């Protein structure tokens, strides 16, 4: 089946011919077409199959997309573009990322194997009682490592537009303005208020936000061509400035900031391969969900049952996680990471065998009361907020693919800013739940690379535990031959804690089935505050055509050049 043969709201699975059509289908299809026409500050959100001389980009900010396109057109690689876009996001999406945050990078050359760079945050070496959960930075080092390995342009050229964005300001997109206003009251730190609430309030949509402190930071980075956090004097001075705020950084902690190689995990079947990051993130969980989705696609008839099967797969994958949901608190008898993907593939594996039995039995799928998922959620805490991240994807004309996700925790991180540079500090979940010295923060990030036949995709998502389910949904559509634009915009469902959240335009049959099974559900109108995962992706076809798509739930944009 080709992409042209699939209806815009089609789901993976056998034909559902003979079933009564859902009356909401035409409405959903109309909305999807509308979503694909929208722009973010005049930059398209969706680019269908388009010939390009340089490559394709997608990210959570139109400003970052412009930076990426300019770097590709200047002769840069996907590594150059991704590095520039990641740094641009630190300026233009301060709610979700910062030079002091965490990042996971996955890249692959056209004919090579995938490589991961681990830029997660870590707990400091000494954690006195009462210390604020402010981890050691990791993302800046990881992004610089990506540029060093895969870039072609001088670092100064990559950073020039970032300095300009910070120095001269950028226009605030509507969706970012909504998040900013929603979280303004959480910025209790005097320095965070000074830098991020100019005039005592959050910037409104269309206003220009200037950040002179970040301009100085990136200018220093450009001049020294290395991570400022790896400079002992820079690190020690910042440590002293944040100590009164509860920071616990010690001088030798700066030696632990360098990026590390990460683990890569893989799932493949006839004609396709999906890779993601390993135990430094949630790639195992993504692959588990996709494995069950593909099994269901061969065993289930009907779109609603396929959507329900994914929801059950997500809950089972969460149950397999070694830590409690929304925390890094370890379970008493955790499964080994090495077992996770295999469990989803072995028919007799506990949990997954029960799930298959339910999914393959029409009567059980109609009555899920006896098989409600059990989601182990950590006790209420600041980490239990609906946290967010930001993602970007790039592919160039030579086939280098980059998938990069970064985060500072909940919106605006620890809500504490360095007074000198205005850098927002990240929140550490490891310090909050399991404060071991130098322990890594393992968050739900799962940047991914997908190959379907001769087509290459780079994709990933934002939204804490919503990420793997959202990315798996897009992968499911792509493996069914659905075009990327529709795969991103199709209505979907996902778990948010113990509740299923639905796009308001999803077919009503799924709402009815959840209600019949007494599974709590709520709706979202695809806005940025209560989204169910934000996915950005690019695709490269062998005939020299590209696709790029940014999730309409946020301020993202896409481009091909």
Coordinates of C-alpha atoms in Angstrom, one line a residue:
X1 CA 0.0 0.0 0.0
X2 CA 1.4 3.4 -0.9
X3 CA 1.0 6.6 1.0
X4 CA -1.4 7.9 -1.7
X5 CA -3.7 4.9 -1.0
X6 CA -4.2 5.7 2.7
X7 CA -6.9 8.0 4.0
X8 CA -5.5 10.9 6.1
X9 CA -6.8 9.4 9.4
X10 CA -6.0 5.8 8.6
X11 CA -4.4 3.6 11.4
X12 CA -2.2 0.6 11.1
X13 CA -3.9 -2.7 10.6
X14 CA -6.0 -4.8 8.3
X15 CA -8.9 -3.2 6.4
X16 CA -11.9 -2.4 8.5
X17 CA -14.3 -2.9 5.6
X18 CA -17.8 -3.9 6.6
X19 CA -17.7 -1.8 9.8
X20 CA -20.0 1.1 10.2
X21 CA -18.2 4.4 9.5
X22 CA -17.7 6.7 12.4
X23 CA -19.6 10.0 11.8
X24 CA -16.7 12.0 13.2
X25 CA -14.3 10.8 10.5
X26 CA -15.1 13.5 8.0
X27 CA -14.8 16.2 10.7
X28 CA -11.4 14.8 11.9
X29 CA -10.2 14.6 8.3
X30 CA -11.1 18.3 7.7
X31 CA -9.3 19.3 10.9
X32 CA -6.2 17.4 9.9
X33 CA -6.1 19.2 6.5
X34 CA -6.5 22.5 8.4
X35 CA -3.6 21.6 10.7
X36 CA -1.3 20.9 7.8
X37 CA -1.9 24.4 6.4
X38 CA -1.0 26.2 9.6
X39 CA 2.2 28.2 10.1
X40 CA 4.3 29.3 13.0
X41 CA 5.4 32.9 12.6
X42 CA 5.1 32.5 8.8
X43 CA 7.1 29.3 8.8
X44 CA 5.2 26.1 7.7
X45 CA 4.5 23.4 10.2
X46 CA 4.2 20.7 7.6
X47 CA 6.2 20.1 4.4
X48 CA 5.0 17.2 2.2
X49 CA 7.2 15.4 -0.3
X50 CA 9.4 18.2 -1.7
X51 CA 12.6 18.2 -3.7
X52 CA 15.5 19.7 -1.9
X53 CA 19.1 20.4 -2.5
X54 CA 20.3 20.4 1.1
X55 CA 18.0 18.7 3.6
X56 CA 15.0 18.9 5.9
X57 CA 14.6 20.2 9.5
X58 CA 11.8 20.2 12.1
X59 CA 11.8 21.6 15.7
X60 CA 9.8 23.2 18.4
X61 CA 10.6 26.8 17.3
X62 CA 10.3 28.6 14.0
X63 CA 13.4 30.5 14.9
X64 CA 15.4 27.3 15.3
X65 CA 14.1 26.1 12.0
X66 CA 15.3 29.2 10.2
X67 CA 18.8 28.7 11.8
X68 CA 18.9 25.1 10.7
X69 CA 17.9 25.9 7.1
X70 CA 20.4 28.7 6.8
X71 CA 23.2 26.4 8.1
X72 CA 22.3 23.7 5.6
X73 CA 22.2 26.2 2.7
X74 CA 25.6 27.5 3.8
X75 CA 27.1 24.0 3.1
X76 CA 26.6 22.6 6.6
X77 CA 25.8 19.1 7.5
X78 CA 22.8 17.8 9.5
X79 CA 25.2 17.9 12.5
X80 CA 25.9 21.6 11.9
X81 CA 22.2 22.3 11.5
X82 CA 21.2 20.3 14.6
X83 CA 23.9 22.0 16.8
X84 CA 22.7 25.4 15.7
X85 CA 19.1 24.5 16.2
X86 CA 19.7 23.0 19.6
X87 CA 21.5 26.2 20.8
X88 CA 18.8 28.3 19.2
X89 CA 16.2 26.4 21.2
X90 CA 18.0 27.4 24.4
X91 CA 17.3 31.0 23.5
X92 CA 13.9 30.8 21.8
X93 CA 12.2 28.1 24.0
X94 CA 13.4 28.9 27.5
X95 CA 10.5 27.0 29.1
X96 CA 11.9 23.7 27.9
X97 CA 15.7 24.0 27.5
X98 CA 18.8 25.8 28.7
X99 CA 22.6 25.5 28.4
X100 CA 22.5 23.9 31.9
X101 CA 20.0 21.2 30.8
X102 CA 20.2 17.7 29.5
X103 CA 20.2 16.3 26.0
X104 CA 20.3 13.0 24.2
X105 CA 21.6 12.8 20.6
X106 CA 21.2 10.0 18.1
X107 CA 22.8 10.2 14.7
X108 CA 23.6 8.0 11.8
X109 CA 25.4 8.4 8.5
X110 CA 23.5 7.1 5.4
X111 CA 25.1 3.7 5.3
X112 CA 26.3 3.4 8.9
X113 CA 25.2 2.3 12.3
X114 CA 23.5 4.7 14.7
X115 CA 25.5 6.4 17.4
X116 CA 24.3 7.9 20.7
X117 CA 25.8 10.8 22.7
X118 CA 24.7 10.9 26.3
X119 CA 24.4 14.4 27.6
X120 CA 22.2 13.8 30.5
X121 CA 22.4 15.8 33.8
X122 CA 24.0 14.2 36.9
X123 CA 23.8 14.7 40.6
X124 CA 26.8 16.5 42.1
X125 CA 29.4 14.5 44.0
X126 CA 28.2 15.8 47.4
X127 CA 24.6 16.3 48.2
X128 CA 24.1 17.9 51.6
X129 CA 20.7 17.5 53.3
X130 CA 18.3 20.1 52.0
X131 CA 20.2 20.8 48.8
X132 CA 18.0 22.0 45.9
X133 CA 17.7 19.3 43.1
X134 CA 20.0 21.2 40.7
X135 CA 22.1 18.8 38.6
X136 CA 25.3 19.2 36.7
X137 CA 24.7 20.3 33.1
X138 CA 25.1 17.9 30.2
X139 CA 23.5 19.2 27.0
X140 CA 26.0 21.9 26.0
X141 CA 28.9 19.3 26.0
X142 CA 26.8 16.8 24.1
X143 CA 25.8 19.2 21.4
X144 CA 29.4 20.4 21.0
X145 CA 30.5 16.7 20.7
X146 CA 27.9 16.2 17.9
X147 CA 29.3 19.2 16.0
X148 CA 32.9 18.0 16.5
X149 CA 32.0 14.5 15.1
X150 CA 29.6 15.4 12.3
X151 CA 29.9 19.1 11.5
X152 CA 31.6 20.8 8.7
X153 CA 31.2 24.5 9.4
X154 CA 33.3 26.5 12.0
X155 CA 31.6 26.6 15.4
X156 CA 31.7 30.4 15.2
X157 CA 29.5 30.3 12.1
X158 CA 27.1 28.0 13.8
X159 CA 26.8 30.3 16.9
X160 CA 26.6 33.7 15.1
X161 CA 22.8 33.4 14.6
X162 CA 22.3 32.3 18.1
X163 CA 24.1 35.3 19.5
X164 CA 22.0 37.5 17.3
X165 CA 18.7 35.9 18.5
X166 CA 19.7 36.5 22.1
X167 CA 21.2 40.0 21.6
X168 CA 18.5 41.4 19.3
X169 CA 15.6 39.3 20.6
X170 CA 13.0 37.1 18.9
X171 CA 9.3 37.2 18.4
X172 CA 7.5 35.1 20.9
X173 CA 5.1 32.5 19.3
X174 CA 1.6 32.1 20.6
X175 CA 2.0 28.6 22.0
X176 CA 5.2 29.5 23.9
X177 CA 3.5 32.6 25.3
X178 CA 0.7 30.4 26.6
X179 CA 3.1 28.2 28.5
X180 CA 5.1 31.2 29.7
X181 CA 2.0 32.8 31.2
X182 CA 0.8 29.5 32.7
X183 CA 4.1 29.1 34.6
X184 CA 4.9 32.7 35.4
X185 CA 3.7 32.3 39.0
X186 CA 6.1 29.4 39.5
X187 CA 9.2 31.6 39.0
X188 CA 9.7 32.5 42.7
X189 CA 13.5 33.0 42.4
X190 CA 14.3 36.7 42.1
X191 CA 16.8 36.2 39.3
X192 CA 14.5 33.9 37.3
X193 CA 11.8 36.7 37.6
X194 CA 14.3 39.4 36.6
X195 CA 15.4 37.5 33.4
X196 CA 12.2 35.8 32.4
X197 CA 9.4 38.1 33.5
X198 CA 10.5 41.5 32.0
X199 CA 8.3 44.2 33.4
X200 CA 7.0 41.7 36.0
X201 CA 5.0 39.6 33.5
X202 CA 5.5 36.9 30.9
X203 CA 6.1 38.1 27.3
X204 CA 2.9 38.0 25.2
X205 CA 2.6 36.5 21.8
X206 CA 4.2 38.7 19.2
X207 CA 6.4 40.6 21.6
X208 CA 10.1 40.6 21.3
X209 CA 12.1 38.9 24.1
X210 CA 15.8 39.8 24.5
X211 CA 18.3 37.9 26.6
X212 CA 21.6 39.7 26.9
X213 CA 23.0 37.2 29.3
X214 CA 22.6 34.3 26.9
X215 CA 24.2 36.4 24.2
X216 CA 27.3 36.8 26.4
X217 CA 27.3 33.1 27.2
X218 CA 27.2 32.0 23.5
X219 CA 29.7 34.7 22.6
X220 CA 32.1 33.2 25.2
X221 CA 31.4 29.8 23.9
X222 CA 32.2 30.9 20.3
X223 CA 35.5 32.6 21.3
X224 CA 36.7 29.7 23.4
X225 CA 35.3 26.9 21.2
X226 CA 34.6 24.7 24.2
X227 CA 31.9 24.1 26.8
X228 CA 32.1 27.0 29.3
X229 CA 31.0 24.6 32.1
X230 CA 34.2 22.6 31.5
X231 CA 36.2 25.7 32.3
X232 CA 37.1 25.5 36.0
X233 CA 36.9 29.2 36.7
X234 CA 33.5 29.6 35.0
X235 CA 32.1 26.6 36.8
X236 CA 33.4 27.6 40.2
X237 CA 32.1 31.1 39.9
X238 CA 28.6 29.8 38.9
X239 CA 28.7 27.3 41.7
X240 CA 29.3 30.1 44.2
X241 CA 26.5 32.2 42.7
X242 CA 23.9 29.4 43.0
X243 CA 25.0 28.1 46.4
X244 CA 22.7 30.6 48.3
X245 CA 19.9 29.1 46.2
X246 CA 20.5 25.6 47.5
X247 CA 23.1 24.6 44.8
X248 CA 25.6 21.9 45.8
X249 CA 28.2 22.0 43.0
X250 CA 31.8 21.5 44.1
X251 CA 34.9 22.5 42.1
X252 CA 35.8 18.9 41.0
X253 CA 32.2 18.3 39.8
X254 CA 33.1 20.1 36.6
X255 CA 35.3 17.2 35.6
X256 CA 32.1 15.0 35.3
X257 CA 30.3 17.2 32.8
X258 CA 31.8 15.8 29.5
X259 CA 29.5 14.0 27.2
X260 CA 29.6 10.2 27.1
X261 CA 28.8 7.6 24.5
X262 CA 25.3 6.3 24.9
X263 CA 23.7 2.9 24.3
X264 CA 21.7 2.2 21.2
X265 CA 18.8 -0.3 21.1
X266 CA 17.3 -1.7 17.9
X267 CA 14.0 -3.3 16.7
X268 CA 13.7 -4.6 13.1
X269 CA 11.4 -6.6 10.9
X270 CA 11.0 -7.3 7.2
X271 CA 11.6 -4.0 5.4
X272 CA 12.1 -1.7 8.4
X273 CA 14.3 -0.9 11.4
X274 CA 13.8 1.4 14.4
X275 CA 16.7 2.5 16.6
X276 CA 16.6 4.6 19.8
X277 CA 18.7 5.3 22.8
X278 CA 19.1 2.7 25.5
X279 CA 19.2 2.8 29.3
X280 CA 20.2 6.5 29.4
X281 CA 16.6 7.2 28.2
X282 CA 13.4 5.4 27.4
X283 CA 14.2 3.8 24.1
X284 CA 13.5 0.3 25.4
X285 CA 10.0 1.5 26.2
X286 CA 9.4 2.9 22.7
X287 CA 10.6 -0.3 21.1
X288 CA 8.3 -2.4 23.3
X289 CA 5.3 -0.4 22.3
X290 CA 6.1 -0.5 18.6
X291 CA 6.7 -4.3 18.9
X292 CA 3.2 -4.8 20.3
X293 CA 1.7 -2.4 17.7
X294 CA 3.1 -4.4 14.9
X295 CA 1.9 -7.6 16.4
X296 CA -1.6 -6.1 16.7
X297 CA -1.5 -4.8 13.2
X298 CA -1.4 -8.5 12.1
X299 CA -3.9 -9.7 14.6
X300 CA -6.6 -7.1 15.1
X301 CA -9.3 -5.7 12.8
X302 CA -10.6 -2.2 13.4
X303 CA -9.0 1.2 14.1
X304 CA -10.5 1.5 17.6
X305 CA -9.0 -1.9 18.7
X306 CA -5.6 -0.9 17.3
X307 CA -5.7 2.3 19.4
X308 CA -6.8 0.4 22.5
X309 CA -4.0 -2.1 21.8
X310 CA -1.4 0.7 21.8
X311 CA -2.8 2.1 25.1
X312 CA -2.5 -1.3 26.7
X313 CA 1.0 -1.7 25.3
X314 CA 2.1 1.7 26.8
X315 CA 0.8 0.6 30.2
X316 CA 2.6 -2.7 30.0
X317 CA 5.8 -1.0 28.9
X318 CA 5.5 1.4 31.8
X319 CA 5.0 -1.5 34.2
X320 CA 8.2 -3.0 32.9
X321 CA 10.2 0.1 33.6
X322 CA 12.9 -0.4 36.4
X323 CA 11.7 2.9 38.1
X324 CA 8.4 4.2 39.1
X325 CA 6.6 6.4 36.6
X326 CA 7.4 10.2 36.9
X327 CA 10.4 9.6 39.0
X328 CA 13.7 7.8 39.2
X329 CA 12.7 5.9 42.3
X330 CA 13.8 2.3 41.7
X331 CA 11.3 -0.5 42.0
X332 CA 12.1 -3.2 44.6
X333 CA 12.7 -5.9 42.1
X334 CA 13.4 -4.1 38.8
X335 CA 13.7 -5.9 35.5
X336 CA 17.1 -5.7 33.8
X337 CA 17.4 -3.3 30.9
X338 CA 18.7 -6.2 28.7
X339 CA 15.4 -8.0 29.1
X340 CA 13.0 -5.2 28.2
X341 CA 12.8 -5.4 24.4
X342 CA 13.0 -9.2 24.3
X343 CA 10.0 -9.4 26.7
X344 CA 7.8 -7.6 24.2
X345 CA 8.9 -10.1 21.5
X346 CA 8.7 -13.4 23.4
X347 CA 5.1 -14.8 23.4
X348 CA 5.3 -16.3 26.9
X349 CA 6.8 -13.3 28.7
X350 CA 4.7 -12.5 31.7
X351 CA 2.5 -9.4 31.2
X352 CA 2.9 -9.3 27.4
X353 CA 1.4 -12.8 27.0
X354 CA -1.7 -11.6 28.9
X355 CA -1.8 -8.5 26.8
X356 CA -1.8 -10.5 23.6
X357 CA -4.5 -12.7 24.9
X358 CA -6.7 -9.7 25.6
X359 CA -5.9 -7.9 22.3
X360 CA -6.6 -11.0 20.2
X361 CA -10.0 -11.7 21.9
X362 CA -12.8 -9.5 20.6
X363 CA -14.9 -10.1 23.7
X364 CA -12.1 -9.2 26.1
X365 CA -11.4 -6.1 24.0
X366 CA -15.0 -5.0 24.4
X367 CA -14.8 -5.5 28.2
X368 CA -11.5 -4.3 29.6
X369 CA -12.8 -4.0 33.2
X370 CA -10.9 -7.1 34.2
X371 CA -7.7 -5.9 32.5
X372 CA -7.2 -2.3 33.5
X373 CA -3.6 -1.2 33.5
X374 CA -1.8 -0.5 36.7
X375 CA 0.5 2.5 36.5
X376 CA 3.1 2.8 39.3
X377 CA 3.3 6.5 39.9
X378 CA 5.7 8.0 42.4
X379 CA 4.3 10.1 45.3
X380 CA 3.1 13.6 44.5
X381 CA 6.0 16.1 44.1
X382 CA 7.2 18.9 41.9
X383 CA 8.4 16.2 39.5
X384 CA 4.8 14.9 39.1
X385 CA 3.9 18.0 37.1
X386 CA 3.2 17.5 33.4
X387 CA 6.8 18.0 32.4
X388 CA 8.1 18.9 29.0
X389 CA 11.0 18.7 26.7
X390 CA 11.9 19.9 23.2
X391 CA 12.9 17.9 20.2
X392 CA 14.5 18.6 16.8
X393 CA 15.1 16.4 13.8
X394 CA 17.4 16.9 10.8
X395 CA 18.5 15.0 7.7
X396 CA 20.8 16.3 5.0
X397 CA 21.2 15.5 1.3
X398 CA 24.0 13.0 2.1
X399 CA 21.7 11.0 4.4
X400 CA 23.2 12.1 7.8
X401 CA 20.3 11.9 10.2
X402 CA 20.2 13.6 13.6
X403 CA 17.5 13.2 16.3
X404 CA 18.1 15.4 19.4
X405 CA 16.0 15.8 22.5
X406 CA 16.7 18.2 25.3
X407 CA 15.1 19.2 28.6
X408 CA 15.4 21.0 31.9
X409 CA 12.6 19.1 33.6
X410 CA 9.3 20.7 34.3
X411 CA 8.7 24.0 32.5
X412 CA 11.5 26.4 33.4
X413 CA 13.4 23.7 35.1
X414 CA 14.3 24.3 38.8
X415 CA 12.8 27.8 38.3
X416 CA 16.2 29.1 39.5
X417 CA 18.4 31.3 37.3
X418 CA 22.1 32.2 37.5
X419 CA 22.1 36.0 38.2
X420 CA 25.1 36.6 35.9
X421 CA 24.1 35.0 32.7
X422 CA 20.4 34.3 33.3
X423 CA 20.9 30.6 32.6
X424 CA 18.0 28.6 33.9
X425 CA 19.1 25.6 36.0
X426 CA 17.6 22.2 35.4
X427 CA 15.6 20.1 37.9
X428 CA 17.2 16.7 38.9
X429 CA 14.8 13.8 39.4
X430 CA 17.6 11.6 40.6
X431 CA 18.4 14.1 43.4
X432 CA 14.7 14.3 44.3
X433 CA 14.0 10.5 44.5
X434 CA 17.4 8.7 44.8
X435 CA 20.2 11.2 45.6
X436 CA 23.3 9.1 44.8
X437 CA 26.4 11.1 44.0
X438 CA 27.0 11.5 40.2
X439 CA 23.8 9.5 39.5
X440 CA 22.4 10.2 36.0
X441 CA 18.9 11.6 35.4
X442 CA 17.2 9.0 33.2
X443 CA 14.3 10.8 31.7
X444 CA 11.7 9.7 29.1
X445 CA 13.6 11.0 26.1
X446 CA 13.7 8.6 23.2
X447 CA 15.1 10.2 20.0
X448 CA 14.7 7.7 17.2
X449 CA 15.8 6.8 13.7
X450 CA 13.4 4.8 11.5
X451 CA 14.2 3.2 8.1
X452 CA 11.3 2.0 6.0
X453 CA 12.5 0.4 2.8
X454 CA 14.8 3.1 1.3
X455 CA 13.2 6.0 3.2
X456 CA 15.0 7.4 6.3
X457 CA 13.2 9.2 9.1
X458 CA 14.5 11.0 12.2
X459 CA 11.9 11.7 14.9
X460 CA 11.4 12.2 18.6
X461 CA 9.1 13.9 21.0
X462 CA 8.4 16.1 24.0
X463 CA 6.2 15.6 27.0
X464 CA 7.8 13.3 29.7
X465 CA 6.0 10.0 29.9
X466 CA 3.8 10.9 26.9
X467 CA 6.9 10.8 24.6
X468 CA 7.2 7.0 23.8
X469 CA 3.5 6.6 23.2
X470 CA 3.3 9.6 20.9
X471 CA 6.4 8.6 18.9
X472 CA 5.2 5.0 18.7
X473 CA 1.9 6.3 17.3
X474 CA 3.7 8.2 14.5
X475 CA 5.9 5.1 13.8
X476 CA 2.8 2.9 13.6
X477 CA 1.4 5.2 10.9
X478 CA 4.6 5.4 8.9
X479 CA 5.0 1.6 8.9
X480 CA 1.5 1.4 7.5
X481 CA 2.5 3.7 4.6
X482 CA 0.8 6.8 5.9
X483 CA 2.6 10.1 4.8
X484 CA 4.6 11.8 7.5
X485 CA 2.3 14.9 7.4
X486 CA -0.7 12.7 8.3
X487 CA 1.2 10.5 10.7
X488 CA 2.0 13.7 12.8
X489 CA -1.4 15.3 12.5
X490 CA -3.7 12.2 13.0
X491 CA -5.7 12.3 16.3
X492 CA -4.3 10.1 19.0
X493 CA -4.6 9.0 22.6
X494 CA -2.1 8.6 25.3
X495 CA -1.7 8.0 29.0
X496 CA -1.2 11.0 31.3
X497 CA -0.6 9.4 34.7
X498 CA -3.6 7.0 35.3
X499 CA -5.9 8.9 32.8
X500 CA -6.2 8.4 29.1
X501 CA -6.1 11.8 27.3
X502 CA -7.6 12.0 23.9
X503 CA -7.4 14.5 21.1
X504 CA -10.8 16.1 20.9
X505 CA -11.2 15.1 17.2
X506 CA -10.4 11.4 17.8
X507 CA -13.3 9.1 16.5
X508 CA -16.0 8.8 19.1
X509 CA -15.9 5.0 19.1
X510 CA -12.7 5.1 21.2
X511 CA -14.3 7.4 23.8
X512 CA -17.2 5.0 24.0
X513 CA -15.0 2.0 24.5
X514 CA -13.0 3.7 27.3
X515 CA -16.2 4.8 29.0
X516 CA -17.7 1.2 28.8
X517 CA -14.5 -0.1 30.4
X518 CA -14.6 2.6 33.1
X519 CA -11.2 3.8 32.1
X520 CA -10.9 7.5 33.1
X521 CA -10.5 9.8 30.1
X522 CA -10.2 13.4 29.3
X523 CA -9.9 15.5 26.1
X524 CA -7.5 18.1 24.8
X525 CA -8.1 20.5 22.0
X526 CA -4.4 20.0 20.8
X527 CA -3.2 23.0 22.7
X528 CA 0.3 23.3 24.3
X529 CA -0.7 23.2 27.9
X530 CA -2.5 19.8 28.1
X531 CA -1.0 18.0 25.0
X532 CA -0.4 14.2 24.7
X533 CA 3.1 14.3 23.3
X534 CA 4.7 16.6 20.7
X535 CA 6.5 14.9 17.8
X536 CA 8.8 16.5 15.3
X537 CA 10.1 14.5 12.4
X538 CA 11.9 14.6 9.0
X539 CA 12.1 12.1 6.2
X540 CA 14.4 11.6 3.2
X541 CA 13.3 9.6 0.2
X542 CA 15.8 8.0 -2.3
X543 CA 14.6 10.1 -5.2
X544 CA 15.9 13.3 -3.6
X545 CA 12.6 14.3 -1.9
X546 CA 12.2 15.3 1.7
X547 CA 9.4 15.6 4.2
X548 CA 9.3 17.5 7.5
X549 CA 6.6 17.9 10.1
X550 CA 6.2 19.7 13.4
X551 CA 3.4 18.7 15.8
X552 CA 0.6 21.3 15.7
X553 CA 0.3 21.2 19.5
X554 CA 3.2 23.5 20.0
X555 CA 5.1 26.4 18.3
X556 CA 7.1 24.1 16.1
X557 CA 7.9 24.5 12.4
X558 CA 9.4 22.5 9.6
X559 CA 11.5 23.3 6.5
X560 CA 13.0 21.8 3.4
X561 CA 15.8 23.5 1.4

